[in-house]
Amino acid sequence: MSDITVVHLMRHGEVANPDGILYGRLAGYHLSDLGRRMADRVAEHLAPRDVTYVVASPLERAQETATPIAKAHGLDLATDGRLIEADNVFQGKTFGVGDGALKRPENWKHLVNPFKPSWGEPYVDQVVRMMGALDAAKDAARGHEAVLVSHQLPIWIVRSYVEKRRLWHDPRRRQCTLASLTTFTYQGDKIVSVGYSEPARDLVPPHLLAGAKPVKGKDKAFGA
């Protein structure tokens, strides 16, 4: 058996969210038609790969993204609660660029400490659970490849930890586009490299691509 194991950490596809709600961990948010196309595109991209384990966050959008990948490899889809979206006190509200949320006094108490952060699940807690999920997938697919479907913030935080960057950051600078793959290569039990790719890039609306300039009315922090 090879001592090289590859673990792909995938962000789910686009979600149907016409009201621009920060949906976070709320149930009932499913992939849009475009999101399903993104999921199918990544499934096609990964079809030739030696994938032996597919696991997703329990939220619908992650499960729906992972399903065609598991099907393409004849695998049952597993669920790992550690892959869930980060908790956020603004869940269920609109909170994004240009909507005035930062000017509302009732929100100020949640914005006092961006280093923790004070508005949601501590970054350190996200690192602990995401590293646990990565290690479990590495063990399940040892010598082969695994695909884990999760959410933007936890993916970016665990990547930042592995690459030894500070955990607090500007959300607009996350390199974690919809349906992207952040790939961790293990030699034995040690991560030896991290890669990033966007197999569905041509399907992603330009204002949602990694590093795109925020657009008023389009860049609400949806909890992804």
Coordinates of C-alpha atoms in Angstrom, one line a residue:
M1 CA 0.0 0.0 0.0
S2 CA 1.2 3.5 -0.9
D3 CA 2.1 5.8 2.0
I4 CA 0.6 8.7 0.1
T5 CA -3.0 9.6 0.8
V6 CA -4.8 12.6 -0.8
V7 CA -7.7 14.3 0.9
H8 CA -9.8 16.8 -1.1
L9 CA -11.7 19.3 1.0
M10 CA -14.4 20.7 -1.2
R11 CA -16.7 23.6 -0.8
H12 CA -20.3 22.9 -1.8
G13 CA -22.0 24.4 -4.9
E14 CA -24.2 27.5 -5.1
V15 CA -27.3 27.6 -2.9
A16 CA -30.8 28.7 -3.7
N17 CA -31.1 31.8 -1.4
P18 CA -33.1 34.5 -3.1
D19 CA -33.6 36.5 0.1
G20 CA -29.8 36.8 0.8
I21 CA -30.0 35.2 4.2
L22 CA -26.9 34.3 6.2
Y23 CA -28.1 30.7 6.4
G24 CA -25.3 29.3 8.5
R25 CA -26.4 26.0 10.0
L26 CA -30.1 26.5 9.2
A27 CA -31.8 23.5 7.6
G28 CA -33.8 23.8 4.4
Y29 CA -31.2 25.5 2.2
H30 CA -30.5 23.4 -1.0
L31 CA -28.4 23.7 -4.0
S32 CA -29.7 25.8 -6.9
D33 CA -29.8 24.5 -10.4
L34 CA -26.4 26.0 -11.0
G35 CA -25.1 24.5 -7.7
R36 CA -26.2 21.0 -9.0
R37 CA -24.3 21.6 -12.2
M38 CA -21.2 22.6 -10.2
A39 CA -21.5 19.4 -8.2
D40 CA -21.8 17.3 -11.3
R41 CA -18.8 19.1 -12.9
V42 CA -16.6 18.2 -9.9
A43 CA -17.9 14.6 -9.9
E44 CA -16.8 14.4 -13.5
H45 CA -13.4 15.9 -12.7
L46 CA -12.8 13.4 -9.9
A47 CA -14.2 10.4 -11.7
P48 CA -10.8 9.1 -12.9
R49 CA -9.2 9.6 -9.4
D50 CA -8.7 6.8 -6.9
V51 CA -11.4 8.0 -4.5
T52 CA -12.4 5.4 -1.9
Y53 CA -14.2 7.6 0.7
V54 CA -16.7 10.4 0.4
V55 CA -18.0 12.3 3.4
A56 CA -20.0 15.5 3.9
S57 CA -21.2 18.0 6.4
P58 CA -24.8 17.1 7.6
L59 CA -26.2 20.3 6.0
E60 CA -28.3 19.7 2.8
R61 CA -26.1 21.8 0.5
A62 CA -23.1 19.7 1.4
Q63 CA -24.9 16.4 1.1
E64 CA -26.3 17.3 -2.3
T65 CA -22.8 18.4 -3.5
A66 CA -21.2 15.1 -2.4
T67 CA -23.9 12.8 -3.7
P68 CA -22.8 12.7 -7.4
I69 CA -19.2 12.3 -6.3
A70 CA -20.0 9.2 -4.2
K71 CA -22.3 7.8 -7.0
A72 CA -19.5 8.2 -9.6
H73 CA -17.3 5.9 -7.5
G74 CA -20.0 3.5 -6.4
L75 CA -19.6 4.6 -2.7
D76 CA -22.0 5.2 0.1
L77 CA -21.9 8.8 1.3
A78 CA -20.8 9.2 4.9
T79 CA -21.6 12.1 7.2
D80 CA -19.3 13.9 9.6
G81 CA -20.7 16.6 11.9
R82 CA -17.2 18.1 12.3
L83 CA -17.5 19.4 8.7
I84 CA -20.4 21.6 9.5
E85 CA -20.5 25.4 8.8
A86 CA -19.2 27.7 11.6
D87 CA -21.7 28.9 14.1
N88 CA -22.6 32.6 13.7
V89 CA -24.8 34.9 15.8
F90 CA -26.1 36.6 12.6
Q91 CA -27.5 33.3 11.3
G92 CA -31.0 33.9 9.8
K93 CA -30.3 37.6 9.1
T94 CA -29.0 39.6 6.2
F95 CA -25.5 40.7 6.9
G96 CA -23.3 41.8 4.0
V97 CA -21.6 44.4 2.0
G98 CA -23.6 47.6 1.7
D99 CA -26.6 46.6 3.9
G100 CA -25.8 48.8 6.9
A101 CA -25.4 45.9 9.3
L102 CA -22.2 47.4 10.7
K103 CA -24.0 50.6 11.6
R104 CA -26.7 49.0 13.8
P105 CA -25.9 49.5 17.5
E106 CA -27.5 46.1 18.4
N107 CA -24.7 44.4 16.4
W108 CA -21.7 46.2 17.9
K109 CA -21.4 43.9 20.9
H110 CA -20.8 41.0 18.5
L111 CA -18.1 42.7 16.6
V112 CA -15.7 43.7 19.3
N113 CA -13.1 41.0 18.8
P114 CA -12.3 39.9 15.2
F115 CA -9.4 37.8 16.4
K116 CA -11.6 35.2 18.2
P117 CA -14.1 36.0 16.5
S118 CA -16.7 37.4 18.9
W119 CA -19.6 36.9 16.5
G120 CA -19.3 33.1 16.2
E121 CA -17.5 29.9 16.7
P122 CA -13.8 30.5 17.7
Y123 CA -11.3 29.9 14.9
V124 CA -9.3 27.5 17.2
D125 CA -12.4 25.3 17.7
Q126 CA -12.9 25.1 13.9
V127 CA -9.3 24.0 13.5
V128 CA -9.7 21.3 16.1
R129 CA -12.8 19.8 14.5
M130 CA -11.7 20.1 10.9
M131 CA -8.3 18.6 11.6
G132 CA -10.1 15.7 13.3
A133 CA -12.3 15.2 10.2
L134 CA -9.2 15.4 7.9
D135 CA -7.3 12.8 9.9
A136 CA -10.4 10.5 10.0
A137 CA -10.7 10.7 6.2
K138 CA -7.0 10.1 5.8
D139 CA -7.3 6.9 7.9
A140 CA -10.4 5.8 6.0
A141 CA -8.8 6.2 2.6
R142 CA -5.2 5.4 3.5
G143 CA -3.1 4.9 0.3
H144 CA -6.0 6.3 -1.8
E145 CA -8.0 9.5 -2.0
A146 CA -10.9 11.0 0.0
V147 CA -13.4 13.8 -0.7
L148 CA -14.8 15.8 2.1
V149 CA -17.6 18.4 1.4
S150 CA -17.7 21.3 3.8
H151 CA -18.1 25.1 3.9
Q152 CA -16.0 28.1 3.1
L153 CA -15.0 29.4 6.5
P154 CA -14.0 26.1 8.1
I155 CA -12.1 25.1 4.9
W156 CA -10.2 28.4 4.9
I157 CA -9.4 28.3 8.6
V158 CA -8.0 24.8 8.5
R159 CA -5.9 25.6 5.4
S160 CA -4.6 28.7 7.1
Y161 CA -3.6 26.6 10.1
V162 CA -1.8 24.0 8.1
E163 CA 0.0 26.7 6.1
K164 CA 0.9 28.5 9.3
R165 CA -1.0 31.7 8.6
R166 CA -2.8 33.8 11.2
L167 CA -6.4 32.6 11.6
W168 CA -8.1 36.1 11.7
H169 CA -8.4 37.5 8.2
D170 CA -10.3 39.6 5.6
P171 CA -13.2 37.4 4.4
R172 CA -13.0 38.9 1.0
R173 CA -9.5 37.4 0.6
R174 CA -10.4 33.8 1.2
Q175 CA -9.3 31.5 -1.7
C176 CA -12.2 29.1 -1.5
T177 CA -14.6 29.6 -4.4
L178 CA -17.8 27.6 -4.7
A179 CA -17.2 24.0 -5.6
S180 CA -13.4 24.4 -5.2
L181 CA -11.0 21.8 -4.0
T182 CA -8.4 22.4 -1.3
T183 CA -6.2 19.3 -1.5
F184 CA -4.1 18.0 1.4
T185 CA -1.5 15.4 0.5
Y186 CA -0.3 13.1 3.3
Q187 CA 2.9 11.1 3.5
G188 CA 2.0 8.6 6.2
D189 CA 0.3 10.7 8.8
K190 CA 2.0 14.0 7.9
I191 CA 0.6 16.7 5.5
V192 CA 3.4 17.4 3.0
S193 CA 1.6 19.7 0.6
V194 CA -1.6 21.7 0.1
G195 CA -3.1 22.5 -3.3
Y196 CA -6.1 24.4 -4.6
S197 CA -8.1 24.0 -7.8
E198 CA -11.5 25.2 -9.2
P199 CA -12.9 22.5 -11.5
A200 CA -16.2 24.4 -11.9
R201 CA -14.7 27.9 -12.2
D202 CA -16.4 28.7 -15.5
L203 CA -19.8 28.1 -13.8
V204 CA -19.1 30.5 -10.8
P205 CA -20.6 34.0 -11.2
P206 CA -17.7 36.4 -11.5
H207 CA -18.4 38.4 -8.4
L208 CA -18.2 35.2 -6.3
L209 CA -14.8 34.1 -7.5
A210 CA -12.0 34.1 -5.0
G211 CA -10.5 37.5 -4.7
A212 CA -13.3 39.3 -6.6
K213 CA -14.1 42.8 -5.6
P214 CA -17.2 43.0 -3.4
V215 CA -20.4 44.2 -5.2
K216 CA -23.0 46.0 -3.2
G217 CA -26.2 43.9 -3.0
K218 CA -24.4 40.8 -4.2
D219 CA -21.9 39.9 -1.6
K220 CA -24.0 39.1 1.4
A221 CA -22.3 36.8 3.9
F222 CA -24.5 33.9 3.3
G223 CA -22.8 31.4 5.5
A224 CA -21.3 29.1 3.0

